[in-house]
Short mmCIF file of N, CA and C in Angstrom, two decimals:
data_model
loop_
_atom_site.label_atom_id
_atom_site.label_comp_id
_atom_site.label_asym_id
_atom_site.label_seq_id
_atom_site.Cartn_x
_atom_site.Cartn_y
_atom_site.Cartn_z
N MET A 266 -8.87 59.75 2.16
CA MET A 266 -7.74 60.69 1.99
C MET A 266 -7.92 61.16 0.43
N SER A 267 -7.63 62.46 0.51
CA SER A 267 -7.99 63.30 -0.82
C SER A 267 -6.63 63.04 -1.52
N SER A 268 -6.80 63.01 -2.87
CA SER A 268 -5.77 62.71 -3.88
C SER A 268 -5.24 63.96 -4.49
N THR A 269 -5.86 65.17 -3.92
CA THR A 269 -5.50 66.37 -4.59
C THR A 269 -4.23 67.02 -3.97
N PHE A 270 -3.43 67.57 -4.67
CA PHE A 270 -2.15 68.19 -4.29
C PHE A 270 -1.74 69.35 -4.86
N PRO A 271 -1.36 70.44 -4.19
CA PRO A 271 -1.34 70.51 -2.67
C PRO A 271 -2.50 70.77 -2.12
N PRO A 272 -2.62 70.57 -0.79
CA PRO A 272 -3.91 70.80 -0.01
C PRO A 272 -4.42 72.14 -0.19
N THR A 273 -5.62 72.45 -0.38
CA THR A 273 -6.16 73.76 -0.64
C THR A 273 -7.10 74.49 0.42
N PRO A 274 -7.27 73.92 1.54
CA PRO A 274 -8.06 74.51 2.61
C PRO A 274 -7.60 75.88 2.78
N ASN A 275 -8.44 77.03 3.04
CA ASN A 275 -7.94 78.26 3.32
C ASN A 275 -7.04 78.42 4.42
N SER A 276 -7.07 77.77 5.49
CA SER A 276 -6.26 77.78 6.62
C SER A 276 -4.87 77.48 6.19
N ILE A 277 -4.61 76.51 5.34
CA ILE A 277 -3.39 75.91 5.08
C ILE A 277 -2.74 76.91 4.05
N THR A 278 -3.55 77.34 3.02
CA THR A 278 -2.98 78.35 2.03
C THR A 278 -2.67 79.66 2.71
N GLN A 279 -3.53 80.08 3.68
CA GLN A 279 -3.03 81.38 4.41
C GLN A 279 -1.72 81.19 5.21
N TYR A 280 -1.63 80.09 5.68
CA TYR A 280 -0.42 79.85 6.60
C TYR A 280 0.79 79.85 5.69
N ILE A 281 0.79 79.04 4.44
CA ILE A 281 1.86 79.12 3.60
C ILE A 281 2.06 80.53 3.16
N GLU A 282 1.11 81.31 2.65
CA GLU A 282 1.26 82.71 2.16
C GLU A 282 2.09 83.51 3.07
N ASN A 283 1.85 83.17 4.42
CA ASN A 283 2.43 84.08 5.44
C ASN A 283 3.93 83.87 5.77
N LEU A 284 4.28 82.63 5.17
CA LEU A 284 5.75 82.16 5.57
C LEU A 284 6.76 83.05 4.76
N LYS A 285 7.98 82.95 5.40
CA LYS A 285 9.09 83.62 4.67
C LYS A 285 9.47 82.79 3.49
N PRO A 286 10.30 83.36 2.31
CA PRO A 286 10.66 82.43 1.23
C PRO A 286 11.33 81.25 1.61
N PHE A 287 12.32 81.17 2.58
CA PHE A 287 12.91 79.86 2.87
C PHE A 287 11.94 79.01 3.48
N GLU A 288 11.13 79.42 4.34
CA GLU A 288 10.10 78.46 5.07
C GLU A 288 9.10 77.95 4.05
N LYS A 289 8.80 78.75 2.95
CA LYS A 289 7.80 78.29 1.95
C LYS A 289 8.49 77.19 1.22
N MET A 290 9.70 77.49 0.68
CA MET A 290 10.33 76.22 0.02
C MET A 290 10.59 75.18 0.90
N PHE A 291 10.93 75.23 2.00
CA PHE A 291 11.33 74.13 2.99
C PHE A 291 9.76 73.35 3.12
N ASN A 292 8.86 74.08 3.51
CA ASN A 292 7.57 73.37 3.89
C ASN A 292 6.90 72.75 2.47
N LYS A 293 7.17 73.29 1.32
CA LYS A 293 6.62 72.62 0.10
C LYS A 293 7.29 71.42 -0.16
N LYS A 294 8.74 71.37 0.05
CA LYS A 294 9.28 70.10 -0.30
C LYS A 294 9.05 69.12 0.81
N LEU A 295 8.97 69.44 1.96
CA LEU A 295 8.66 68.51 2.86
C LEU A 295 7.13 68.08 2.79
N ASP A 296 6.33 68.98 2.61
CA ASP A 296 4.87 68.45 2.38
C ASP A 296 4.67 67.55 1.13
N ALA A 297 5.50 67.90 0.16
CA ALA A 297 5.51 66.92 -1.14
C ALA A 297 5.99 65.64 -0.84
N ALA A 298 7.08 65.49 -0.14
CA ALA A 298 7.64 64.38 0.26
C ALA A 298 6.63 63.45 1.00
N VAL A 299 6.15 64.00 2.15
CA VAL A 299 5.12 63.45 2.92
C VAL A 299 4.13 62.94 2.20
N PHE A 300 3.46 63.85 1.24
CA PHE A 300 2.38 63.57 0.26
C PHE A 300 2.71 62.22 -0.38
N PHE A 301 3.72 62.10 -1.07
CA PHE A 301 4.01 61.06 -1.93
C PHE A 301 4.20 59.80 -0.99
N ALA A 302 4.95 59.90 0.13
CA ALA A 302 5.19 58.66 1.10
C ALA A 302 3.82 58.18 1.67
N SER A 303 2.90 59.15 2.09
CA SER A 303 1.52 58.74 2.53
C SER A 303 0.71 58.09 1.61
N ARG A 304 1.15 57.99 0.33
CA ARG A 304 0.40 57.40 -0.69
C ARG A 304 1.16 55.98 -1.20
N GLY A 305 2.00 55.71 -0.39
CA GLY A 305 2.67 54.40 -0.56
C GLY A 305 3.81 54.54 -1.63
N ILE A 306 4.33 55.65 -2.16
CA ILE A 306 5.50 55.87 -2.76
C ILE A 306 6.77 56.28 -2.03
N PRO A 307 7.65 55.34 -1.95
CA PRO A 307 8.91 55.51 -1.27
C PRO A 307 9.59 56.74 -1.82
N VAL A 308 10.10 57.57 -0.84
CA VAL A 308 10.90 58.73 -1.24
C VAL A 308 12.23 58.78 -0.64
N PHE A 309 13.25 59.53 -1.27
CA PHE A 309 14.54 59.73 -0.65
C PHE A 309 15.09 60.89 -1.28
N PRO A 310 16.22 61.45 -0.54
CA PRO A 310 16.70 62.84 -0.75
C PRO A 310 17.71 62.86 -2.00
N LEU A 311 17.40 63.89 -2.93
CA LEU A 311 18.29 64.06 -3.84
C LEU A 311 19.11 65.29 -3.81
N TYR A 312 20.35 65.48 -4.36
CA TYR A 312 21.07 66.82 -4.23
C TYR A 312 20.15 67.88 -4.90
N THR A 313 20.57 69.01 -4.62
CA THR A 313 19.85 70.20 -5.21
C THR A 313 20.70 71.08 -5.95
N VAL A 314 20.37 72.15 -6.61
CA VAL A 314 21.20 73.18 -7.19
C VAL A 314 21.20 74.39 -6.42
N LYS A 315 22.50 74.87 -6.34
CA LYS A 315 22.49 76.11 -5.68
C LYS A 315 23.62 76.97 -6.44
N ASN A 316 23.15 78.28 -6.72
CA ASN A 316 24.14 79.23 -7.57
C ASN A 316 24.41 78.40 -8.91
N GLY A 317 23.49 77.73 -9.43
CA GLY A 317 23.71 77.09 -10.77
C GLY A 317 24.55 75.84 -10.70
N MET A 318 24.97 75.49 -9.47
CA MET A 318 25.75 74.15 -9.29
C MET A 318 25.11 73.16 -8.43
N CYS A 319 25.46 71.75 -8.76
CA CYS A 319 24.99 70.86 -7.81
C CYS A 319 25.53 70.97 -6.62
N THR A 320 24.97 70.59 -5.57
CA THR A 320 25.46 70.52 -4.11
C THR A 320 26.27 69.33 -3.78
N CYS A 321 26.48 68.46 -4.73
CA CYS A 321 27.31 67.28 -4.58
C CYS A 321 28.75 67.76 -4.60
N ARG A 322 29.61 66.74 -4.41
CA ARG A 322 31.18 67.27 -4.27
C ARG A 322 31.74 67.58 -5.55
N LYS A 323 30.93 67.23 -6.72
CA LYS A 323 31.49 67.54 -8.09
C LYS A 323 31.07 68.85 -8.52
N ALA A 324 30.23 69.51 -7.69
CA ALA A 324 29.67 70.84 -7.95
C ALA A 324 29.47 71.28 -9.48
N GLU A 325 30.28 72.15 -9.95
CA GLU A 325 30.12 72.52 -11.53
C GLU A 325 30.38 71.55 -12.53
N ASN A 326 31.05 70.35 -12.05
CA ASN A 326 31.44 69.42 -12.92
C ASN A 326 30.44 68.20 -12.99
N CYS A 327 29.39 68.30 -12.14
CA CYS A 327 28.23 67.34 -12.20
C CYS A 327 27.55 67.25 -13.38
N ARG A 328 27.28 66.11 -13.81
CA ARG A 328 26.59 65.82 -15.16
C ARG A 328 25.14 65.84 -15.05
N THR A 329 24.65 65.66 -13.83
CA THR A 329 23.05 65.51 -13.51
C THR A 329 22.78 66.54 -12.25
N PRO A 330 22.99 67.83 -12.26
CA PRO A 330 22.84 68.63 -11.27
C PRO A 330 21.45 68.39 -10.65
N GLY A 331 21.41 68.30 -9.20
CA GLY A 331 20.08 68.20 -8.65
C GLY A 331 19.36 67.16 -8.85
N LYS A 332 19.68 66.06 -9.63
CA LYS A 332 18.86 65.08 -10.06
C LYS A 332 19.50 63.61 -9.63
N HIS A 333 20.24 63.56 -8.73
CA HIS A 333 20.83 62.30 -8.28
C HIS A 333 20.79 62.07 -6.72
N PRO A 334 20.66 60.88 -6.34
CA PRO A 334 20.64 60.61 -4.89
C PRO A 334 21.64 61.05 -3.89
N MET A 335 21.38 61.54 -3.06
CA MET A 335 22.45 61.95 -1.91
C MET A 335 23.18 60.87 -1.23
N HIS A 336 22.51 59.75 -1.15
CA HIS A 336 23.24 58.50 -0.45
C HIS A 336 23.28 57.44 -1.55
N LYS A 337 24.33 56.60 -1.19
CA LYS A 337 24.64 55.53 -2.08
C LYS A 337 23.54 54.36 -2.03
N ASN A 338 23.11 54.23 -0.91
CA ASN A 338 22.07 53.07 -0.44
C ASN A 338 20.64 53.67 -0.65
N TRP A 339 20.42 54.56 -1.68
CA TRP A 339 19.08 55.12 -1.57
C TRP A 339 17.88 54.14 -1.84
N GLN A 340 18.14 52.95 -2.50
CA GLN A 340 17.00 52.05 -2.78
C GLN A 340 16.40 51.47 -1.31
N GLU A 341 17.53 51.20 -0.63
CA GLU A 341 17.25 50.67 0.81
C GLU A 341 16.74 51.71 1.63
N GLU A 342 17.16 53.02 1.67
CA GLU A 342 16.75 54.02 2.49
C GLU A 342 15.50 54.97 2.04
N ALA A 343 15.00 54.55 0.65
CA ALA A 343 13.70 55.10 0.42
C ALA A 343 12.63 54.57 1.27
N THR A 344 11.75 55.65 1.70
CA THR A 344 10.65 55.32 2.81
C THR A 344 9.37 55.81 2.53
N THR A 345 8.34 55.10 3.07
CA THR A 345 7.01 55.63 3.03
C THR A 345 6.66 56.06 4.49
N ASP A 346 7.49 56.02 5.28
CA ASP A 346 7.27 56.49 6.90
C ASP A 346 7.33 57.93 6.97
N PRO A 347 6.16 58.69 7.10
CA PRO A 347 6.18 60.07 7.30
C PRO A 347 7.07 60.64 8.26
N GLU A 348 7.29 59.88 9.45
CA GLU A 348 8.24 60.43 10.48
C GLU A 348 9.67 60.49 9.95
N LYS A 349 9.93 59.41 9.24
CA LYS A 349 11.34 59.45 8.64
C LYS A 349 11.51 60.35 7.54
N VAL A 350 10.61 60.67 6.85
CA VAL A 350 10.54 61.51 5.76
C VAL A 350 10.85 62.92 6.42
N ARG A 351 10.03 63.35 7.47
CA ARG A 351 10.22 64.41 7.90
C ARG A 351 11.67 64.72 8.64
N ARG A 352 12.14 63.67 9.22
CA ARG A 352 13.47 63.77 9.84
C ARG A 352 14.67 64.04 8.61
N VAL A 353 14.43 63.40 7.59
CA VAL A 353 15.31 63.71 6.50
C VAL A 353 15.28 65.08 5.92
N TRP A 354 14.12 65.66 5.69
CA TRP A 354 13.97 66.89 5.10
C TRP A 354 14.14 67.94 6.22
N MET A 355 13.84 67.69 7.59
CA MET A 355 14.35 68.58 8.61
C MET A 355 15.76 68.76 8.60
N ALA A 356 16.52 67.81 8.43
CA ALA A 356 17.96 67.76 8.44
C ALA A 356 18.52 68.47 7.11
N ASP A 357 17.83 68.29 6.01
CA ASP A 357 18.36 69.05 4.87
C ASP A 357 17.10 69.47 3.88
N PRO A 358 16.65 70.66 4.37
CA PRO A 358 15.33 71.18 3.73
C PRO A 358 15.43 71.41 2.25
N TYR A 359 16.64 71.57 1.76
CA TYR A 359 16.93 72.01 0.15
C TYR A 359 16.86 70.79 -0.55
N ALA A 360 16.98 69.63 0.01
CA ALA A 360 16.95 68.30 -0.88
C ALA A 360 15.84 68.24 -1.77
N ASN A 361 16.04 67.85 -2.95
CA ASN A 361 15.21 67.49 -3.87
C ASN A 361 14.59 66.15 -3.60
N ILE A 362 13.45 65.74 -4.17
CA ILE A 362 12.71 64.57 -3.78
C ILE A 362 12.84 63.55 -4.87
N GLY A 363 13.28 62.53 -4.52
CA GLY A 363 13.37 61.27 -5.37
C GLY A 363 12.21 60.34 -5.14
N LEU A 364 11.63 59.76 -6.14
CA LEU A 364 10.63 58.81 -5.99
C LEU A 364 11.11 57.33 -6.49
N ALA A 365 11.02 56.35 -5.51
CA ALA A 365 11.50 55.00 -5.98
C ALA A 365 10.27 54.33 -6.52
N MET A 366 10.42 54.24 -8.01
CA MET A 366 9.41 53.79 -8.70
C MET A 366 9.48 52.40 -9.08
N GLY A 367 9.99 51.41 -8.17
CA GLY A 367 10.33 50.06 -8.57
C GLY A 367 9.00 49.15 -8.01
N ASN A 368 9.24 48.04 -7.72
CA ASN A 368 8.11 47.08 -7.29
C ASN A 368 7.39 47.53 -5.98
N ARG A 369 7.87 48.49 -5.20
CA ARG A 369 7.30 48.83 -3.79
C ARG A 369 6.09 49.74 -4.19
N THR A 370 5.99 50.34 -5.34
CA THR A 370 4.87 51.40 -5.59
C THR A 370 3.65 50.77 -5.58
N PRO A 371 2.40 51.53 -5.34
CA PRO A 371 1.11 51.00 -5.18
C PRO A 371 0.41 50.80 -6.54
N TRP A 372 1.12 51.03 -7.74
CA TRP A 372 0.45 50.95 -8.92
C TRP A 372 0.86 49.77 -9.69
N ASN A 373 -0.02 49.10 -10.56
CA ASN A 373 0.39 48.19 -11.56
C ASN A 373 0.97 48.82 -12.73
N ARG A 374 2.07 48.30 -13.38
CA ARG A 374 2.77 48.94 -14.41
C ARG A 374 2.20 48.50 -15.88
N HIS A 375 1.37 47.46 -15.79
CA HIS A 375 0.77 46.88 -17.12
C HIS A 375 -0.66 46.93 -16.96
#
């Protein structure tokens, strides 16, 4: 498995270049989430920013727009299962990507 990201074969690059702007963003976020998950890094959805405001219920009053989990139980919901990742980002293609960097990651921290 290659560790380069994003994948660069001509067919993939050409496919992405031909997508509409929404599809490009959707596919980039989905592809990135699957990339991390497939390398053993659990991912979970974060709120995003739209029109300069967080998409959470606090909107313009949010102190960390686009940088906090969409679900309270994000630690338990974080997954490395590519199919679960696809379902999450198919349901909310604008979601930012959170990486759970605790004990479940594949790297030693020391």
